[in-house]
Coordinates of C-alpha atoms in Angstrom, one line a residue:
F1 CA 0.0 0.0 0.0
S2 CA 2.8 2.4 0.8
I3 CA 4.4 1.7 -2.6
I4 CA 1.1 2.6 -4.3
V5 CA 1.0 5.9 -2.3
F6 CA 4.6 6.6 -3.0
L7 CA 4.2 6.0 -6.8
Y8 CA 1.0 8.0 -7.0
G9 CA 1.5 10.8 -4.5
G10 CA 5.3 10.9 -4.1
I11 CA 6.6 10.7 -7.7
P12 CA 5.1 14.2 -8.6
F13 CA 7.2 15.7 -5.7
L14 CA 10.3 13.9 -7.0
R15 CA 9.8 15.3 -10.5
M16 CA 9.4 18.8 -9.2
G17 CA 12.4 18.4 -7.0
R18 CA 14.4 17.1 -9.9
D19 CA 13.4 20.2 -11.9
E20 CA 14.6 22.5 -9.1
L21 CA 18.0 20.7 -8.9
E22 CA 18.4 20.8 -12.7
D23 CA 17.7 24.6 -12.6
R24 CA 20.2 24.9 -9.7
E25 CA 17.5 26.5 -7.6
P26 CA 16.8 23.9 -4.9
G27 CA 13.8 24.7 -2.7
M28 CA 10.9 23.1 -1.0
M29 CA 10.2 20.4 -3.6
A30 CA 13.8 19.3 -3.5
L31 CA 13.6 19.0 0.3
I32 CA 10.3 17.1 0.2
S33 CA 11.7 14.8 -2.4
L34 CA 14.8 14.1 -0.3
A35 CA 12.7 13.4 2.8
I36 CA 10.3 10.9 1.1
F37 CA 13.1 9.3 -0.9
V38 CA 15.2 8.6 2.2
A39 CA 12.2 7.3 4.0
F40 CA 11.1 5.0 1.2
T41 CA 14.6 3.7 0.5
Y42 CA 15.3 2.9 4.1
S43 CA 11.9 1.2 4.6
M44 CA 12.4 -1.0 1.5
G45 CA 16.0 -1.8 2.5
S46 CA 15.1 -2.7 6.1
L47 CA 12.2 -4.9 4.9
F48 CA 14.0 -7.0 2.3
L49 CA 17.5 -7.0 3.7
S50 CA 17.1 -7.3 7.4
G51 CA 13.4 -7.8 8.0
S52 CA 13.5 -5.2 10.8
S53 CA 10.9 -2.6 11.5
S54 CA 10.4 -0.1 8.7
F55 CA 9.2 3.4 8.0
F56 CA 6.2 2.7 5.8
W57 CA 3.5 4.1 8.1
E58 CA 5.4 7.4 8.6
L59 CA 6.1 7.5 4.8
V60 CA 2.4 7.3 3.9
T61 CA 1.4 9.8 6.5
L62 CA 4.1 12.2 5.4
I63 CA 3.1 12.0 1.7
D64 CA -0.6 12.4 2.6
V65 CA 0.1 15.5 4.7
M66 CA 2.3 17.0 2.0
L67 CA -0.4 16.5 -0.6
L68 CA -3.0 18.1 1.7
G69 CA -0.7 21.1 2.3
H70 CA -0.1 21.4 -1.4
W71 CA -3.8 21.2 -2.2
I72 CA -4.6 23.9 0.4
E73 CA -1.9 26.1 -1.2
M74 CA -3.2 25.6 -4.8
R75 CA -6.8 26.2 -3.6
S76 CA -5.8 29.4 -1.9
V77 CA -3.9 30.7 -5.0
R78 CA -6.8 29.8 -7.3
K79 CA -9.2 31.6 -4.9
A80 CA -6.9 34.7 -4.8
S81 CA -6.6 34.7 -8.6
G82 CA -10.4 34.3 -9.0
A83 CA -10.7 38.1 -9.7
L84 CA -9.7 37.2 -13.3
E85 CA -12.5 34.7 -13.6
E86 CA -14.9 37.1 -12.0
L87 CA -14.0 39.8 -14.5
K88 CA -14.6 37.3 -17.4
E89 CA -18.0 36.4 -16.0
L90 CA -19.0 40.1 -16.1
M91 CA -19.1 39.9 -19.9
P92 CA -22.4 38.4 -21.2
D93 CA -22.3 35.6 -23.8
T94 CA -25.1 37.1 -26.0
A95 CA -26.3 40.6 -27.1
E96 CA -29.4 42.0 -28.7
K97 CA -28.1 43.3 -32.1
I98 CA -30.3 46.0 -33.7
T99 CA -31.3 45.1 -37.3
E100 CA -33.7 46.5 -39.9
N101 CA -36.4 44.1 -38.7
G102 CA -35.9 44.8 -35.0
T103 CA -33.4 42.9 -32.8
D104 CA -31.7 39.5 -33.1
E105 CA -29.9 37.7 -30.2
V106 CA -26.4 37.0 -31.3
R107 CA -23.2 35.8 -29.6
V108 CA -21.0 38.7 -28.4
S109 CA -18.1 37.3 -30.3
E110 CA -20.0 37.9 -33.5
L111 CA -20.3 41.6 -33.0
E112 CA -18.1 44.0 -35.0
E113 CA -17.2 47.6 -34.6
G114 CA -20.0 49.8 -35.9
D115 CA -22.8 47.3 -35.0
K116 CA -25.6 48.6 -32.9
V117 CA -27.0 46.8 -29.8
L118 CA -29.9 47.3 -27.4
V119 CA -29.2 47.0 -23.7
R120 CA -32.3 46.6 -21.6
P121 CA -32.7 47.6 -17.9
G122 CA -30.8 45.3 -15.6
D123 CA -28.7 43.8 -18.4
S124 CA -24.9 43.8 -18.6
I125 CA -23.4 45.9 -21.4
P126 CA -21.8 43.4 -23.8
V127 CA -19.1 45.5 -25.4
D128 CA -17.4 48.9 -25.3
G129 CA -19.4 51.5 -27.1
K130 CA -21.0 54.9 -27.4
V131 CA -24.7 55.7 -26.6
Y132 CA -26.6 57.0 -29.5
D133 CA -30.1 56.8 -28.1
G134 CA -31.6 56.6 -24.6
E135 CA -30.8 57.7 -21.0
S136 CA -29.9 55.6 -18.0
S137 CA -27.5 55.2 -15.2
V138 CA -24.8 52.5 -15.3
D139 CA -23.2 50.6 -12.4
E140 CA -19.4 50.7 -13.2
S141 CA -18.2 49.7 -9.7
M142 CA -16.8 46.4 -11.0
V143 CA -14.4 48.3 -13.2
T144 CA -13.8 51.7 -11.3
G145 CA -14.4 50.7 -7.7
E146 CA -16.9 53.5 -7.3
S147 CA -20.4 52.4 -6.1
K148 CA -22.3 55.5 -7.3
P149 CA -24.1 54.8 -10.7
V150 CA -22.9 57.0 -13.6
D151 CA -25.6 58.8 -15.7
K152 CA -25.3 58.0 -19.4
S153 CA -27.0 59.7 -22.3
E154 CA -26.4 60.3 -26.0
G155 CA -22.7 60.6 -26.8
D156 CA -21.4 59.0 -23.6
E157 CA -19.0 56.1 -23.6
V158 CA -19.9 52.8 -21.9
I159 CA -17.7 49.9 -20.8
G160 CA -18.4 46.3 -21.6
G161 CA -19.2 44.2 -18.5
T162 CA -20.9 47.1 -16.6
V163 CA -24.5 46.9 -15.6
N164 CA -27.3 49.1 -17.1
N165 CA -29.8 50.2 -14.4
E166 CA -33.3 51.6 -15.1
G167 CA -33.4 52.8 -18.7
S168 CA -32.8 51.3 -22.1
L169 CA -29.7 52.2 -24.0
R170 CA -28.9 51.9 -27.7
I171 CA -25.2 51.6 -28.2
E172 CA -22.9 51.7 -31.2
V173 CA -20.0 49.2 -30.8
T174 CA -16.5 50.8 -30.6
A175 CA -14.5 47.8 -29.4
T176 CA -14.9 44.1 -29.1
G177 CA -12.9 41.1 -27.9
D178 CA -9.3 41.8 -26.8
E179 CA -9.7 45.5 -27.6
T180 CA -12.3 46.1 -24.9
A181 CA -11.4 47.8 -21.6
L182 CA -12.3 44.7 -19.6
S183 CA -9.9 42.6 -21.6
G184 CA -7.2 45.3 -21.1
I185 CA -7.9 45.2 -17.4
M186 CA -7.7 41.4 -17.2
N187 CA -4.4 41.4 -19.1
L188 CA -2.9 43.9 -16.8
V189 CA -4.1 42.0 -13.7
E190 CA -2.6 38.8 -15.0
E191 CA 0.7 40.4 -15.9
A192 CA 0.9 42.0 -12.4
Q193 CA 0.2 38.7 -10.7
K194 CA 2.9 37.0 -12.7
S195 CA 5.5 39.8 -12.2
E196 CA 8.1 39.2 -9.5
S197 CA 8.5 41.7 -6.6
R198 CA 11.5 42.4 -4.4
S199 CA 9.8 40.5 -1.6
Q200 CA 9.3 37.5 -3.8
K201 CA 12.9 37.4 -4.8
L202 CA 13.9 37.6 -1.1
A203 CA 11.5 34.7 -0.4
D204 CA 13.0 32.6 -3.2
R205 CA 16.5 33.2 -2.0
A206 CA 15.4 32.3 1.6
A207 CA 13.9 29.1 0.3
G208 CA 17.3 28.2 -1.4
W209 CA 19.2 29.0 1.8
L210 CA 16.8 26.9 3.8
F211 CA 17.5 23.9 1.5
Y212 CA 21.2 24.0 2.4
I213 CA 20.5 24.7 6.1
A214 CA 18.2 21.7 6.1
L215 CA 20.9 19.5 4.5
G216 CA 23.5 20.7 7.0
S217 CA 21.1 20.2 9.9
G218 CA 20.1 16.8 8.6
L219 CA 23.8 15.8 8.3
V220 CA 24.7 17.0 11.7
T221 CA 21.7 15.3 13.2
G222 CA 22.5 12.0 11.5
V223 CA 26.2 12.1 12.6
A224 CA 25.2 13.0 16.2
W225 CA 22.6 10.3 16.6
T226 CA 24.8 7.7 15.0
L227 CA 27.6 8.5 17.5
A228 CA 25.1 8.4 20.3
V229 CA 23.0 5.3 19.6
G230 CA 24.4 3.8 16.5
F231 CA 23.0 3.8 13.0
G232 CA 19.4 2.6 12.8
L233 CA 15.8 3.5 12.4
T234 CA 16.0 6.3 15.1
V235 CA 18.7 8.0 13.1
I236 CA 16.7 7.9 9.9
E237 CA 13.6 9.1 11.7
R238 CA 15.5 12.1 13.1
V239 CA 17.0 13.0 9.7
V240 CA 13.7 12.7 7.8
T241 CA 11.9 14.8 10.5
V242 CA 14.5 17.6 10.1
L243 CA 14.1 17.6 6.4
V244 CA 10.3 17.6 6.6
I245 CA 10.2 20.4 9.2
A246 CA 12.6 22.5 7.1
C247 CA 10.5 22.3 3.9
P248 CA 9.8 26.0 2.9
H249 CA 6.3 25.1 1.8
A250 CA 4.8 28.1 3.6
L251 CA 7.6 30.3 2.4
G252 CA 6.8 29.5 -1.2
L253 CA 3.2 30.5 -0.6
A254 CA 3.8 33.5 1.6
V255 CA 4.4 36.2 -1.0
P256 CA 2.7 34.9 -4.2
L257 CA -0.6 34.6 -2.3
V258 CA -0.4 38.1 -0.9
V259 CA 0.5 39.3 -4.5
A260 CA -2.5 37.6 -6.0
I261 CA -5.0 39.0 -3.4
N262 CA -3.5 42.4 -3.4
T263 CA -3.6 42.7 -7.2
S264 CA -7.2 41.6 -7.4
M265 CA -8.2 44.0 -4.6
A266 CA -6.5 46.8 -6.5
A267 CA -8.4 45.9 -9.7
Q268 CA -11.7 45.8 -7.8
N269 CA -11.0 49.4 -6.7
G270 CA -10.2 50.7 -10.1
I271 CA -6.4 50.5 -9.6
L272 CA -4.5 48.6 -12.2
V273 CA -0.9 47.7 -11.2
R274 CA 1.5 47.1 -14.2
D275 CA 4.6 46.8 -12.0
R276 CA 4.6 44.9 -8.7
I277 CA 7.7 46.7 -7.5
A278 CA 5.7 50.0 -7.9
M279 CA 3.1 48.6 -5.5
E280 CA 5.8 47.9 -2.9
E281 CA 7.4 51.3 -3.5
A282 CA 4.2 53.2 -3.1
R283 CA 4.3 52.9 0.7
T284 CA 7.6 54.8 0.8
I285 CA 6.2 57.8 -1.2
D286 CA 6.5 61.1 0.7
T287 CA 5.7 63.5 -2.2
V288 CA 2.8 63.2 -4.7
V289 CA 2.9 65.5 -7.7
F290 CA -0.3 66.1 -9.6
D291 CA -0.7 67.5 -13.1
K292 CA -3.3 70.2 -12.7
T293 CA -5.4 70.1 -15.9
G294 CA -7.8 67.1 -16.1
T295 CA -6.4 65.6 -12.9
L296 CA -7.1 68.1 -10.0
T297 CA -9.4 70.1 -12.3
E298 CA -12.0 69.0 -14.7
G299 CA -10.0 70.0 -17.7
E300 CA -12.6 72.3 -19.2
Q301 CA -13.9 75.9 -18.7
S302 CA -16.7 76.2 -16.2
V303 CA -18.7 79.0 -14.6
V304 CA -17.3 79.4 -11.0
D305 CA -18.8 82.7 -9.9
I306 CA -21.6 85.1 -10.9
K307 CA -22.3 88.8 -10.2
A308 CA -25.7 90.3 -11.2
V309 CA -27.6 93.5 -10.8
S310 CA -30.8 91.5 -10.2
Q311 CA -31.2 87.7 -10.3
E312 CA -28.3 85.4 -11.1
D313 CA -30.4 82.9 -12.9
E314 CA -32.0 85.6 -15.1
V315 CA -28.5 86.9 -16.1
L316 CA -27.2 83.4 -16.8
G317 CA -30.3 82.5 -18.8
K318 CA -29.9 85.6 -21.1
M319 CA -26.2 84.9 -21.6
A320 CA -26.9 81.3 -22.5
A321 CA -29.6 82.4 -24.9
A322 CA -27.2 84.9 -26.6
E323 CA -24.5 82.2 -26.8
S324 CA -26.9 79.5 -28.0
D325 CA -25.4 79.4 -31.6
S326 CA -21.8 79.9 -30.6
E327 CA -19.3 77.0 -30.6
H328 CA -16.8 78.8 -28.4
V329 CA -15.7 77.0 -25.2
I330 CA -16.8 79.9 -23.1
A331 CA -20.3 79.7 -24.7
E332 CA -20.5 76.0 -24.0
A333 CA -19.5 76.6 -20.3
I334 CA -22.2 79.2 -19.9
R335 CA -24.9 77.0 -21.5
N336 CA -23.8 74.0 -19.4
E337 CA -24.1 76.0 -16.2
A338 CA -27.6 77.2 -17.1
E339 CA -28.6 73.6 -17.9
D340 CA -27.1 72.4 -14.6
R341 CA -29.2 75.0 -12.7
G342 CA -32.3 74.0 -14.6
I343 CA -32.8 77.5 -16.0
D344 CA -35.3 77.9 -18.8
I345 CA -33.3 79.5 -21.6
P346 CA -35.3 82.1 -23.5
E347 CA -35.5 82.2 -27.4
S348 CA -32.9 84.3 -29.2
S349 CA -32.5 85.5 -32.7
G350 CA -30.2 87.6 -34.9
F351 CA -27.0 85.9 -33.6
E352 CA -23.8 87.6 -34.6
S353 CA -20.2 86.9 -33.6
I354 CA -18.0 89.9 -33.2
S355 CA -14.5 88.8 -33.7
G356 CA -12.2 89.2 -30.7
K357 CA -14.9 90.9 -28.7
G358 CA -17.9 88.6 -28.1
V359 CA -21.4 88.0 -29.5
R360 CA -24.6 89.9 -30.1
A361 CA -28.2 88.6 -30.2
E362 CA -31.8 89.6 -29.5
V363 CA -33.3 87.9 -26.5
G364 CA -36.9 88.6 -25.7
G365 CA -36.9 91.4 -28.3
I366 CA -34.0 93.2 -26.5
E367 CA -30.5 93.5 -27.9
V368 CA -27.9 92.0 -25.7
H369 CA -24.1 91.6 -25.9
V370 CA -21.9 89.0 -24.2
G371 CA -18.2 89.4 -24.1
G372 CA -15.1 90.5 -22.3
P373 CA -13.4 93.8 -21.6
N374 CA -12.9 94.4 -25.3
M375 CA -16.7 94.3 -25.8
L376 CA -17.2 97.0 -23.2
E377 CA -14.6 99.2 -24.9
H378 CA -16.2 98.5 -28.3
L379 CA -19.7 99.5 -27.0
E380 CA -18.2 102.3 -24.9
V381 CA -20.1 101.0 -21.9
K382 CA -19.1 101.9 -18.4
K383 CA -17.4 99.2 -16.4
R384 CA -19.0 97.7 -13.4
F385 CA -18.3 95.2 -10.6
E386 CA -14.7 96.3 -10.1
D387 CA -14.2 94.2 -6.9
F388 CA -15.6 91.1 -8.6
V389 CA -13.3 91.7 -11.6
E390 CA -10.3 92.3 -9.4
R391 CA -10.9 89.2 -7.3
S392 CA -11.3 87.1 -10.4
G393 CA -8.2 88.5 -11.9
R394 CA -6.1 87.6 -8.9
K395 CA -7.3 84.0 -9.3
G396 CA -6.6 83.9 -13.0
R397 CA -10.2 83.7 -14.0
T398 CA -11.8 84.9 -17.2
V399 CA -14.6 87.5 -16.8
V400 CA -17.4 87.7 -19.3
Y401 CA -20.1 90.5 -19.2
L402 CA -23.8 90.7 -20.1
V403 CA -24.6 94.1 -21.6
E404 CA -28.3 95.0 -22.0
D405 CA -29.7 98.4 -23.1
G406 CA -26.2 99.8 -23.0
E407 CA -25.5 98.9 -19.4
V408 CA -23.7 96.0 -17.7
R409 CA -26.3 93.8 -16.1
G410 CA -24.1 91.0 -14.9
A411 CA -20.9 89.1 -15.2
V412 CA -19.6 85.6 -14.9
A413 CA -16.1 84.3 -14.0
L414 CA -14.9 81.2 -15.7
A415 CA -12.0 78.9 -14.9
D416 CA -11.0 75.3 -15.0
R417 CA -13.2 74.0 -12.2
I418 CA -11.5 72.1 -9.4
R419 CA -12.9 68.6 -8.8
D420 CA -14.7 68.2 -5.5
K421 CA -12.7 65.0 -4.8
S422 CA -9.4 66.8 -5.3
R423 CA -9.9 68.7 -2.0
E424 CA -10.5 65.5 -0.1
A425 CA -7.6 63.7 -1.8
V426 CA -5.1 66.5 -0.9
K427 CA -6.3 66.6 2.7
K428 CA -6.1 62.8 3.1
L429 CA -2.6 62.7 1.6
Q430 CA -1.4 65.5 3.9
N431 CA -2.9 63.7 6.9
R432 CA -0.7 60.7 6.0
G433 CA 2.3 63.0 6.1
V434 CA 2.7 63.1 2.3
E435 CA 3.7 66.4 0.7
V436 CA 1.5 67.4 -2.3
A437 CA 2.8 69.4 -5.2
M438 CA 1.2 70.5 -8.5
L439 CA 2.6 70.9 -12.0
T440 CA 0.9 73.1 -14.7
G441 CA 1.6 75.0 -17.9
D442 CA -0.8 77.7 -16.7
S443 CA 0.3 81.1 -15.5
E444 CA 1.6 81.7 -12.0
D445 CA -1.7 83.5 -11.1
V446 CA -3.8 80.5 -12.1
A447 CA -1.4 78.0 -10.4
A448 CA -1.2 80.0 -7.2
S449 CA -5.0 80.3 -7.1
V450 CA -5.6 76.5 -7.4
A451 CA -2.8 75.7 -5.0
E452 CA -4.2 78.1 -2.4
E453 CA -7.8 76.8 -2.8
L454 CA -6.6 73.2 -2.4
N455 CA -4.0 74.0 0.3
I456 CA -1.2 72.4 -1.8
D457 CA 2.3 72.7 -0.4
T458 CA 4.3 73.3 -3.6
H459 CA 3.4 74.3 -7.1
F460 CA 5.3 74.8 -10.4
A461 CA 3.7 77.1 -13.0
E462 CA 4.3 77.7 -16.7
V463 CA 6.0 74.3 -17.1
L464 CA 6.3 73.0 -20.6
P465 CA 5.4 69.2 -21.0
E466 CA 9.0 68.4 -21.9
D467 CA 10.2 70.1 -18.7
K468 CA 7.9 68.3 -16.3
D469 CA 10.4 65.4 -15.7
S470 CA 13.1 67.9 -14.7
K471 CA 10.8 69.1 -11.9
I472 CA 10.3 65.5 -10.7
Q473 CA 14.1 65.1 -10.7
E474 CA 14.5 68.4 -8.8
L475 CA 12.3 66.9 -6.0
Q476 CA 14.1 63.6 -6.1
N477 CA 17.5 65.4 -5.8
Q478 CA 16.2 66.7 -2.5
G479 CA 16.0 63.1 -1.3
K480 CA 12.2 62.7 -1.8
K481 CA 10.4 59.6 -3.0
V482 CA 8.0 61.0 -5.7
A483 CA 4.8 59.7 -7.2
M484 CA 3.6 61.5 -10.4
V485 CA -0.1 61.6 -11.3
G486 CA -0.9 62.6 -14.9
D487 CA -2.8 61.7 -18.0
G488 CA -0.1 59.5 -19.5
V489 CA 0.2 61.5 -22.8
N490 CA 2.2 64.7 -22.4
D491 CA 3.1 63.6 -18.9
A492 CA 4.9 60.5 -20.1
P493 CA 8.5 61.6 -19.3
A494 CA 7.5 62.7 -15.8
L495 CA 5.6 59.5 -15.2
T496 CA 8.7 57.5 -16.2
R497 CA 11.0 59.6 -14.1
A498 CA 9.0 59.4 -10.9
N499 CA 9.5 56.6 -8.4
V500 CA 5.9 55.6 -9.0
G501 CA 4.2 56.8 -12.2
I502 CA 0.4 56.9 -11.9
A503 CA -1.6 57.5 -15.0
I504 CA -5.2 58.6 -15.1
G505 CA -7.4 56.4 -17.3
S506 CA -10.6 57.4 -19.0
G507 CA -12.6 54.2 -18.3
T508 CA -11.7 52.8 -21.6
D509 CA -8.0 53.8 -21.8
V510 CA -6.3 51.2 -19.5
A511 CA -3.0 50.6 -21.3
V512 CA -0.9 53.7 -20.6
E513 CA 2.6 52.4 -21.3
S514 CA 4.5 55.0 -19.4
A515 CA 2.9 54.4 -16.0
D516 CA 3.5 51.8 -13.3
V517 CA -0.1 52.2 -12.0
I518 CA -3.3 53.1 -13.9
L519 CA -6.4 54.6 -12.3
V520 CA -9.4 53.6 -14.3
K521 CA -11.5 56.5 -13.0
N522 CA -10.3 60.0 -12.9
N523 CA -10.5 60.3 -9.2
P524 CA -7.5 61.7 -7.2
K525 CA -8.7 59.9 -4.1
A526 CA -7.7 56.7 -5.7
V527 CA -4.1 57.7 -5.1
V528 CA -4.8 57.5 -1.3
K529 CA -6.3 54.1 -1.9
L530 CA -3.1 53.0 -3.6
L531 CA -0.9 54.1 -0.7
N532 CA -3.2 52.4 1.8
L533 CA -3.1 49.2 -0.3
S534 CA 0.7 49.3 -0.5
D535 CA 0.8 49.6 3.3
L536 CA -1.5 46.6 3.7
N537 CA 0.5 44.6 1.1
Y538 CA 3.8 45.3 3.0
R539 CA 2.3 44.4 6.4
K540 CA 0.9 41.1 5.1
M541 CA 4.1 40.1 3.4
L542 CA 6.1 40.7 6.6
Q543 CA 3.6 38.7 8.6
N544 CA 3.6 35.8 6.2
L545 CA 7.4 35.7 5.9
F546 CA 7.5 35.7 9.8
W547 CA 5.0 32.8 10.0
A548 CA 6.7 30.9 7.1
T549 CA 10.3 31.1 8.6
G550 CA 9.8 31.8 12.3
Y551 CA 8.6 28.3 13.1
N552 CA 11.7 26.7 11.7
A553 CA 13.9 28.3 14.4
L554 CA 12.0 26.4 17.0
A555 CA 10.9 23.3 15.1
I556 CA 14.3 22.2 13.5
P557 CA 16.1 21.8 16.8
L558 CA 13.1 19.9 18.2
A559 CA 13.1 17.7 15.1
A560 CA 16.8 17.0 15.5
G561 CA 16.0 15.7 19.0
I562 CA 17.4 18.5 21.2
A563 CA 14.6 17.8 23.7
A564 CA 15.1 14.0 23.6
P565 CA 16.7 14.0 27.1
V566 CA 13.3 15.2 28.5
G567 CA 11.3 12.8 26.5
V568 CA 10.2 15.2 23.7
M569 CA 10.6 13.6 20.2
L570 CA 8.8 14.7 17.0
S571 CA 7.9 12.0 14.5
P572 CA 8.1 12.7 10.8
A573 CA 4.3 12.6 10.6
V574 CA 4.1 15.3 13.4
G575 CA 6.8 17.3 11.6
A576 CA 4.8 17.1 8.4
G577 CA 1.7 18.3 10.3
I578 CA 3.6 21.3 11.8
M579 CA 5.0 22.2 8.4
S580 CA 1.5 22.0 6.9
L581 CA 0.0 24.0 9.8
S582 CA 2.4 26.9 9.0
T583 CA 1.1 26.7 5.4
V584 CA -2.5 27.0 6.5
I585 CA -1.7 29.9 8.8
V586 CA 0.0 31.8 6.0
A587 CA -3.0 31.1 3.6
I588 CA -5.5 32.3 6.2
N589 CA -3.5 35.4 7.1
A590 CA -3.3 36.4 3.4
Q591 CA -7.0 35.8 2.9
L592 CA -7.7 38.2 5.8
M593 CA -6.5 41.0 3.6
R594 CA -9.9 41.1 2.0
R595 CA -11.5 42.2 5.2
K596 CA -9.3 45.3 5.5
S597 CA -10.7 48.6 4.1
I598 CA -8.4 50.7 1.9
N599 CA -10.9 53.5 1.5
P600 CA -9.5 56.9 2.4

C-alpha cells in the first residue's frame, strides 16, 4: 500500500524536486523529495535486507500531509486569482443586435465595430461602445471601484461588463474582444500577478538558503545520533523529520498569495498595477505631484462665480440664450451652467459673432451683448463690478459680461473648475504626512489660485510638457520619494522619471505604457487608496514571511532531538503536520487582507 501511495503521491514531488535541482535552484520540492526518498529507500531496504521494523506508516502519513498542504496552497492561489474569472464572468455571452427588422440575439463574439446593440434595464453591457439613443445610469463599480451609478446619455461612452440600471440604451459598438477595456484590465491584472516583486525574490533566496540549512542540519543530526545510539531507524527518523520540518512550503506561498490577493483587490477598486515593484514602492512615497489640468481640475472651462444686478439665474439665462449658436468653449461653459441649474433658456434671434470681442443677439426682443473687456470698450459701456473683476483676476479667471440696453447687467467668472474629490484627496494625503505638489503649464496666477484653494504645499507654474520630468528630478534630488499623477500622454517623461508613475485612465483607456499604475477612474482619491493598499501589502508580506520562517527556528532543533533528554521527540508525521500548519496559517492570514478597508 505504501508503494502505491509513493508512486501516485510521491513521484510528482520527486519530479518537481528534480526540476529544481536541474535549474540549480533547490527549494521546498527538493527537500520534500529528499525526505520521502530517504524514508522509502530505508523502509524497502530494512524490509527486504534485514526484516527489521520499517518506516512505511510514517512515509504514507508524510506524503498524505504533504499532498494536503499542497492542495490547500493551490486552492488558496486559485481563490486569490479568482478576480480574473470574476472579470470574465461580467461579460455576457449574448447581445441584442439591432437590425432593420428589430433585434436579433447573437453571440457577443459575432459583434463587430459599428454594430448597434440594445441594452435593456438590468442587463450587462456586452461591449465597449457609445450611446446614440436613450438615457440611464450604469453601475461601473466592478471596473472603477466607485459604487455610485454614472448617468449615461447620447454621446457618452460605456464599458463592456458594466450593468445598465433603469433605462434602455442603444449603443454603437466601438471595441470588441481583446480590444475592450475589460480585456485590457484582465491582461494587466494577469501580468501584475505574474510579475516578481522584491519580496518574492527575497523569499525565493530564503527558500534556497533553507535547503542548504536543512541539508546541513540533517547531516549534523545523522552524525550526532549515529555516534550516540548507532545507525538505525532512530537516526533515519530524526534526519527525515528535520528535512520535513525545514520544507519551505509556507515560504513558497507567503508572497505569491499576498501578491494575487493584493492585485485583485486593486483591480476591484479601479487601480491597475502594471509593475509589482511599484506597489511595494508606493508605501515609501513622501511626495505626490499632480498634473493640474484634467487631474485636479475637470480640464474644461466652467462658470465658477456670478455677479448680477438682479437675479443670477436671469442673467445666466440671457447669456446662455445669446450664446446658443456659438461653438466657443466659453459659450459652452455658460450653456452647461444654465442647464445644470435647470434654467429655462429664452428664445434668441439675430445671432452675430463679433471677432475678438464677443457675441450679439436679440433675447426677448431686447438686444444683448456677451463678451469680455474688449466688448465693453467697443460699446463704450461703463465698467461695473470692479471688486468682482479684481478678485477674479487675482485668481486667474476669465470674466465675461452681459450688456443690456447699453448697461452692464451681470458678469460671470470662468475657470478650469476644481474637482470636489481633489480637495479631499489632498487633505487625506497630507494627513498621511505626504507632501502634495502641482505641475501646470498655466500662468503663475492660475497655479497659485488653485494651490491656495486646495492648500497644496508646492506648485510649479508655466512648465512645458518636456520640462515636467526635470521638476520631478528636482524633487528627487532633495531626497524625496516622488509619485507623479498625470494623463499619461504629455506627462509620459515625468511618469517615467517618478519613483511611481500613476496615469489617469478614462474608463476605456487602460493601457498607458509610461505608467506603473493606472487609475481607471479620474479620481484623485484613488491615489490615497493606492498608498493604503501598499501599506497593507507590505504588512501582510512581513507577517507571512515571519510565519513561514519563524517556526523553523523552533521546530528544526526539536526535530533534530534536542529535547530528547526530557522525552520530547517529534515523529516525521508530526513534523509534516507542523509544516502544513504553517502553510495553513499563511494562507488564512493572506485571505484576511480582503477584510481590510483601503478607502481613504
